Coordinates of C-alpha atoms in Angstrom, one line a residue:
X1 CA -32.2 -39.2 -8.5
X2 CA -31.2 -40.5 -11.8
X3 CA -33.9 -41.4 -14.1
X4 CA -33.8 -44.0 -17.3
X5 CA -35.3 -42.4 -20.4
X6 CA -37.1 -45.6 -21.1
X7 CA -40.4 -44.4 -20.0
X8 CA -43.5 -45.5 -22.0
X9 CA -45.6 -42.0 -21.6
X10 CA -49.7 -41.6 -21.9
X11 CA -51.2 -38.3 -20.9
X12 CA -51.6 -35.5 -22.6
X13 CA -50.0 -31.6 -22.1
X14 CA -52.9 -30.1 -23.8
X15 CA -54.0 -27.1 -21.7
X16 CA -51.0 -27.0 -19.4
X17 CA -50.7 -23.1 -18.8
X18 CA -49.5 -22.2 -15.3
X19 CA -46.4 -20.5 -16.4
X20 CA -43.6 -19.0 -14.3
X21 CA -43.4 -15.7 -13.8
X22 CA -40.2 -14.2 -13.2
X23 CA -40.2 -11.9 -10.5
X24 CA -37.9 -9.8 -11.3
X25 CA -38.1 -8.9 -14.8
X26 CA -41.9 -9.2 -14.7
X27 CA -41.7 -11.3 -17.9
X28 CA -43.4 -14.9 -18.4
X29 CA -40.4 -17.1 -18.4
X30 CA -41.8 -20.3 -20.4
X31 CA -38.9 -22.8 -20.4
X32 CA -37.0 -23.2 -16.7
X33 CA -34.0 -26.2 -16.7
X34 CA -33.2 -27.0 -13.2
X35 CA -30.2 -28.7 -12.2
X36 CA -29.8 -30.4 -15.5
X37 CA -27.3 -33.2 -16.4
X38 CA -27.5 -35.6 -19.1
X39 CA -25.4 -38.5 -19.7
X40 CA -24.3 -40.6 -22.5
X41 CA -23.5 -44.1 -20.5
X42 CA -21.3 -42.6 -18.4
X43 CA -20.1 -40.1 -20.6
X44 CA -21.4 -36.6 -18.8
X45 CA -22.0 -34.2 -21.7
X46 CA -24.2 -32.1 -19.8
X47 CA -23.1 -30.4 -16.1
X48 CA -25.8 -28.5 -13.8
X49 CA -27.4 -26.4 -16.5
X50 CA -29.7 -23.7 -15.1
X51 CA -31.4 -21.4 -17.3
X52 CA -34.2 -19.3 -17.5
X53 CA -36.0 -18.6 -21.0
X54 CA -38.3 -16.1 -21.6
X55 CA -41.5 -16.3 -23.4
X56 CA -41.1 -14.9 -27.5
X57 CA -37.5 -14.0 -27.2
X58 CA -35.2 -15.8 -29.2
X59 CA -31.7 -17.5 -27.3
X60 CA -28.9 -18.0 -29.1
X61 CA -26.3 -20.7 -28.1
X62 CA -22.8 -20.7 -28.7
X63 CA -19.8 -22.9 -27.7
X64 CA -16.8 -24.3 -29.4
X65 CA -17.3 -27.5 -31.3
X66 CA -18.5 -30.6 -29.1
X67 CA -19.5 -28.2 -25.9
X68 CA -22.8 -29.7 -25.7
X69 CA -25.4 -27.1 -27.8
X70 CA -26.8 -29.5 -30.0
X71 CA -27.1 -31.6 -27.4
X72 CA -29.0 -29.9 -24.6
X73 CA -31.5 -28.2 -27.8
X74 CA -32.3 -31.9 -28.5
X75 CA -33.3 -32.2 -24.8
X76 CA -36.5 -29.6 -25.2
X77 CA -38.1 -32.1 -27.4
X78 CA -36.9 -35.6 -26.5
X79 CA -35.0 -36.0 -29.1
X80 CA -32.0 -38.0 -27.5
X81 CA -34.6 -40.1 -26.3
X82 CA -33.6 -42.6 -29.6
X83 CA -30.4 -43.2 -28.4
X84 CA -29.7 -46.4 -26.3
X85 CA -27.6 -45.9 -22.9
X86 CA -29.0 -41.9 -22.0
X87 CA -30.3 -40.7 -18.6
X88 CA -30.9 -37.4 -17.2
X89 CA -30.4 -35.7 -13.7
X90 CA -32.7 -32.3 -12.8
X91 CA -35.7 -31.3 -15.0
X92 CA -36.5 -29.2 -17.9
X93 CA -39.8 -27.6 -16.8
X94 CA -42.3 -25.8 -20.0
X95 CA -44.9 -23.7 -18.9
X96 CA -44.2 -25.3 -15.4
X97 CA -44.8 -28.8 -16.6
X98 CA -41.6 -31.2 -16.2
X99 CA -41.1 -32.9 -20.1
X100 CA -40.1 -36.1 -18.2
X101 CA -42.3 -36.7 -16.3
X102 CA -44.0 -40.5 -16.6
X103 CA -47.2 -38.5 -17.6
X104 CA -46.3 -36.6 -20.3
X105 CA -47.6 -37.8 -23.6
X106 CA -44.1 -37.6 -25.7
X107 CA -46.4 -37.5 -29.0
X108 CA -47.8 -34.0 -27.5
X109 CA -44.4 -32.1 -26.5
X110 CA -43.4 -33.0 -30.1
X111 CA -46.1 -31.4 -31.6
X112 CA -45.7 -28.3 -28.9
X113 CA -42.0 -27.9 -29.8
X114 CA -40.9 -27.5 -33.6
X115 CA -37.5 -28.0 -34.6
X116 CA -35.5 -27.4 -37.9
X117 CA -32.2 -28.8 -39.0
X118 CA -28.4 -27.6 -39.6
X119 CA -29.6 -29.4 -43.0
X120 CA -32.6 -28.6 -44.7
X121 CA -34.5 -32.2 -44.9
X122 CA -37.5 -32.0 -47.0
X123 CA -39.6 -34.6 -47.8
X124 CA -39.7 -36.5 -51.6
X125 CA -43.3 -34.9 -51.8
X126 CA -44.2 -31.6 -53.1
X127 CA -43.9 -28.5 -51.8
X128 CA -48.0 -28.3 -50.2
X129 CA -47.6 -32.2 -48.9
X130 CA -44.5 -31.0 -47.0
X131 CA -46.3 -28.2 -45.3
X132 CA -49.5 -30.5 -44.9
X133 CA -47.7 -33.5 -43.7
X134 CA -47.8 -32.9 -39.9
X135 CA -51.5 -32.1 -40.4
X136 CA -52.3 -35.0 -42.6
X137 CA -50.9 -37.2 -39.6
X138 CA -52.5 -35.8 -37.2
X139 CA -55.2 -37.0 -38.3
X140 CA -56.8 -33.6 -40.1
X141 CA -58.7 -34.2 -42.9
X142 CA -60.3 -31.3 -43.8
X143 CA -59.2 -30.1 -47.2
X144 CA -60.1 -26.4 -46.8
X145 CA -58.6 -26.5 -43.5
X146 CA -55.4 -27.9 -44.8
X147 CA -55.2 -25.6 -47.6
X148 CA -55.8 -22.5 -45.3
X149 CA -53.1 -23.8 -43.2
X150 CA -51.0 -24.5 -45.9
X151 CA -50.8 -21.3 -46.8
X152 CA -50.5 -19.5 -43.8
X153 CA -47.4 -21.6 -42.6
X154 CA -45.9 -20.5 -45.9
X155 CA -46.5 -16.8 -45.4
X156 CA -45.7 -16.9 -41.7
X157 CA -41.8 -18.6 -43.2
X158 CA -41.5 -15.3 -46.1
X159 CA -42.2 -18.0 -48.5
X160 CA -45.5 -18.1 -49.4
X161 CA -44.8 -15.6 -52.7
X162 CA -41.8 -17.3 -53.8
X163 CA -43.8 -20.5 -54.3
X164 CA -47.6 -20.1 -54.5
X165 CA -47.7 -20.9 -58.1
X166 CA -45.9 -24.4 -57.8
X167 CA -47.2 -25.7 -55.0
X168 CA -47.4 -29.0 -56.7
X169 CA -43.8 -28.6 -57.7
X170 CA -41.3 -31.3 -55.9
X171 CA -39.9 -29.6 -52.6
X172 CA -36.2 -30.6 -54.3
X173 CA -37.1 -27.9 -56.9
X174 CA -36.3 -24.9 -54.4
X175 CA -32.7 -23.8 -53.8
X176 CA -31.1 -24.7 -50.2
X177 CA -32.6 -21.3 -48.9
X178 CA -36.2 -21.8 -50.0
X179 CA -35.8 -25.5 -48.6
X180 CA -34.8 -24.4 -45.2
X181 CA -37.6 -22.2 -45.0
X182 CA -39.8 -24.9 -46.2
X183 CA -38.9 -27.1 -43.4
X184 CA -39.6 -23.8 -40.9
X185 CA -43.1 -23.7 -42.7
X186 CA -43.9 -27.6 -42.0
X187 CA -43.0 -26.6 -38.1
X188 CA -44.9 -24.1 -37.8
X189 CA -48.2 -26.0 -39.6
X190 CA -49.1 -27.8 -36.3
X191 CA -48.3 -24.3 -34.6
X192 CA -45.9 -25.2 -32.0
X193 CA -45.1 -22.9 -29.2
X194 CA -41.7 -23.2 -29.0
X195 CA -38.9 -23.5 -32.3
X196 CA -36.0 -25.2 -31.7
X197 CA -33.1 -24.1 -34.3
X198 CA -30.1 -26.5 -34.9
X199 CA -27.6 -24.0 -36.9
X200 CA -30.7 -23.4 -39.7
X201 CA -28.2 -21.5 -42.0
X202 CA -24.5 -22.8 -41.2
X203 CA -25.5 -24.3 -44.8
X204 CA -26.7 -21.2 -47.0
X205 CA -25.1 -18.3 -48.7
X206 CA -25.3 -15.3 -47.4
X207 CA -28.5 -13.8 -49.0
X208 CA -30.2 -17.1 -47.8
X209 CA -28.9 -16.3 -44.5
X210 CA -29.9 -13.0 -44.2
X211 CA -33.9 -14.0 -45.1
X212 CA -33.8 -16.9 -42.4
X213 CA -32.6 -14.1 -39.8
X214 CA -35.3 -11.9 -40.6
X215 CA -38.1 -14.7 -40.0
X216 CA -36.6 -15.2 -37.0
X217 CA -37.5 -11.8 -35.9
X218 CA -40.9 -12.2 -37.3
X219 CA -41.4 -15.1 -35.1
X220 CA -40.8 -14.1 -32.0
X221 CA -43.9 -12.4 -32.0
X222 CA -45.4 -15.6 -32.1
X223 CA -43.0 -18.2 -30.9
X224 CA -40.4 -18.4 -28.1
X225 CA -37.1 -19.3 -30.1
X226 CA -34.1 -21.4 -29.1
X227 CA -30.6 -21.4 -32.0
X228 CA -27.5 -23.2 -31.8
X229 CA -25.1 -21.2 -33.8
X230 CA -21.3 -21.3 -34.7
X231 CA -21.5 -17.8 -36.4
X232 CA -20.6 -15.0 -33.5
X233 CA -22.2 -12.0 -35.6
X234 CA -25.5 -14.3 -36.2
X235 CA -25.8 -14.6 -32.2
X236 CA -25.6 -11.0 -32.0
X237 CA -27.7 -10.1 -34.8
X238 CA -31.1 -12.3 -33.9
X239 CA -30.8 -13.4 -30.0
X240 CA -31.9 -11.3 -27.4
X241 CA -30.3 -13.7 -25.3
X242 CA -27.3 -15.5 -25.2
X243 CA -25.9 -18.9 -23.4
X244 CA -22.0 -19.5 -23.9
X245 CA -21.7 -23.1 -22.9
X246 CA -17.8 -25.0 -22.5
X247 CA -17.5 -28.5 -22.1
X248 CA -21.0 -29.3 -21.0
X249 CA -21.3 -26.1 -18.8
X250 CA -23.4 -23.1 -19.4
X251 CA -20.6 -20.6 -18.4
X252 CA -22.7 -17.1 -18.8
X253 CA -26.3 -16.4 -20.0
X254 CA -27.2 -13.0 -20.4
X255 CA -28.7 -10.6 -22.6
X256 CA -26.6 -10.5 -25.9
X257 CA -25.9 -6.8 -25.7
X258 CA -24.2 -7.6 -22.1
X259 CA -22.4 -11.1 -23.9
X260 CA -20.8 -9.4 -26.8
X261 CA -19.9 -6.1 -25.3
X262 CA -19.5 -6.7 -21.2
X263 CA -19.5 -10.5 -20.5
X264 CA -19.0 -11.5 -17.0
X265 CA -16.1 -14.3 -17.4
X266 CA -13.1 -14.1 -19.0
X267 CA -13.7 -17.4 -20.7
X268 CA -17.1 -15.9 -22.7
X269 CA -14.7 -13.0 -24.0
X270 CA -11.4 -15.2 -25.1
X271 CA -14.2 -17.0 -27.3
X272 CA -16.6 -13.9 -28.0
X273 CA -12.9 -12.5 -29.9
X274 CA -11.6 -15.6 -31.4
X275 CA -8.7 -16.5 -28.9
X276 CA -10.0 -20.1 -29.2
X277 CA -12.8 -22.1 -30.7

């Protein structure tokens, strides 16, 4: 049945824990898509995507330019939900709980599933306000609290001694690395589960980029992770696993050792070693 993403939504998803377990890996698997198409009018960007995620592990997407990645990551938190014309086919299921369902308070999945920018977009505010914003309109109030939090977001993002003595400073004052961290720090404030990547360092040099791959890894201890990426050795470097999409397909998904080394269709190694893309 296709189903209009008009849908005025009320409930809440605080508490929702019956997650999936996956039989036969014995892991939780906290994000399931099921049969999942998605539509621009009639423009079909997405076809039958099935996909498994596993709880803190980090998947890396990949595809050639207009394949759909940015696409389906905006799907986890109702994201394309702004733009006029969509509908949707199948469901996207998060700790067994289907984000579209009529229930579903929108406000809620939002604050359950952070998500950062190709483009670090910090706010005109200074560096604490940007951390404390998400707080601060969510109604906490608690100045203690919001310091505390404040700071740990900033620590849990490798920035915290980089900018503890200017916290007042304007956010514009950090270079494009420190920025993109920044905006991984006001995420991670309202502690989400799941992080949703959009290329986070397709922008930065390549010391920048290095420091955003190793917070990756430091957050999958806490966070189940989800990048779009262009870069081939960035894939392999912080994904455990890996989804090749083509044209609105997901072609393989597999772990990235298998993807980069051994993958299953021919397609996922012509693009794995540059024949096209």
């Amino acid at each position: 049945m296709t189903v209009k993403m008009k849908t005025h939504i009320t409930s809440r998803t605080q508490g929702v824990s019956n997650k999936i377990v996956d039989e036969n890996k014995e892991n939780i698997v906290k994000i399931s898509v099921k049969d999942f198409n998605f539509y621009y009018e009639k423009s079909q960007a997405l076809k039958n995507i099935n996909l498994k995620i596993k709880e803190n592990t980090v998947v890396g997407i990949i595809g050639p330019s207009g394949c759909g990645k940015s696409t389906f990551l905006r799907c986890f938190n109702r994201m394309n939900d702004m733009i006029s014309g969509i509908k949707y086919e199948g469901a996207i299921c998060i700790d067994g709980k289907n984000i579209f369902d009529k229930e579903l308070d929108i406000v809620d999945l939002r604050r359950n599933i952070g998500m950062v920018f190709q483009k670090s977009n910090p706010f005109p505010k200074t560096i604490f306000e940007n951390v404390a914003y998400g707080l601060r309109i969510n109604g906490i109030r608690n100045k203690e609290y919001i310091s505390e939090k404040v700071s740990r977001s900033l620590r849990n993002a490798a920035l915290w001694d980089e900018v503890k003595d200017r916290l007042n400073q304007s956010a514009f004052s950090l270079s494009g690395g420190q920025q993109q961290r920044l905006c991984i720090a006001r995420a991670l404030a309202v502690e989400p589960e799941v992080l949703l990547l959009d290329e986070p360092a397709s922008a930065l040099d390549p010391i920048a980029t290095a420091k955003v791959e190793e917070l990756i890894h430091e957050l999958k201890k806490k966070y189940t992770i989800i990048i779009v990426t262009h870069n081939m050795q960035q894939a392999a470097r912080v994904s455990d696993y890996t989804a090749f999409f083509m044209m609105g397909e997901l072609v393989e998904h597999d772990l990235t050792s298998k993807i980069f080394t051994k993958p299953s269709k021919k397609i996922t190694e012509d693009y794995i070693t540059g024949r096209f893309g």
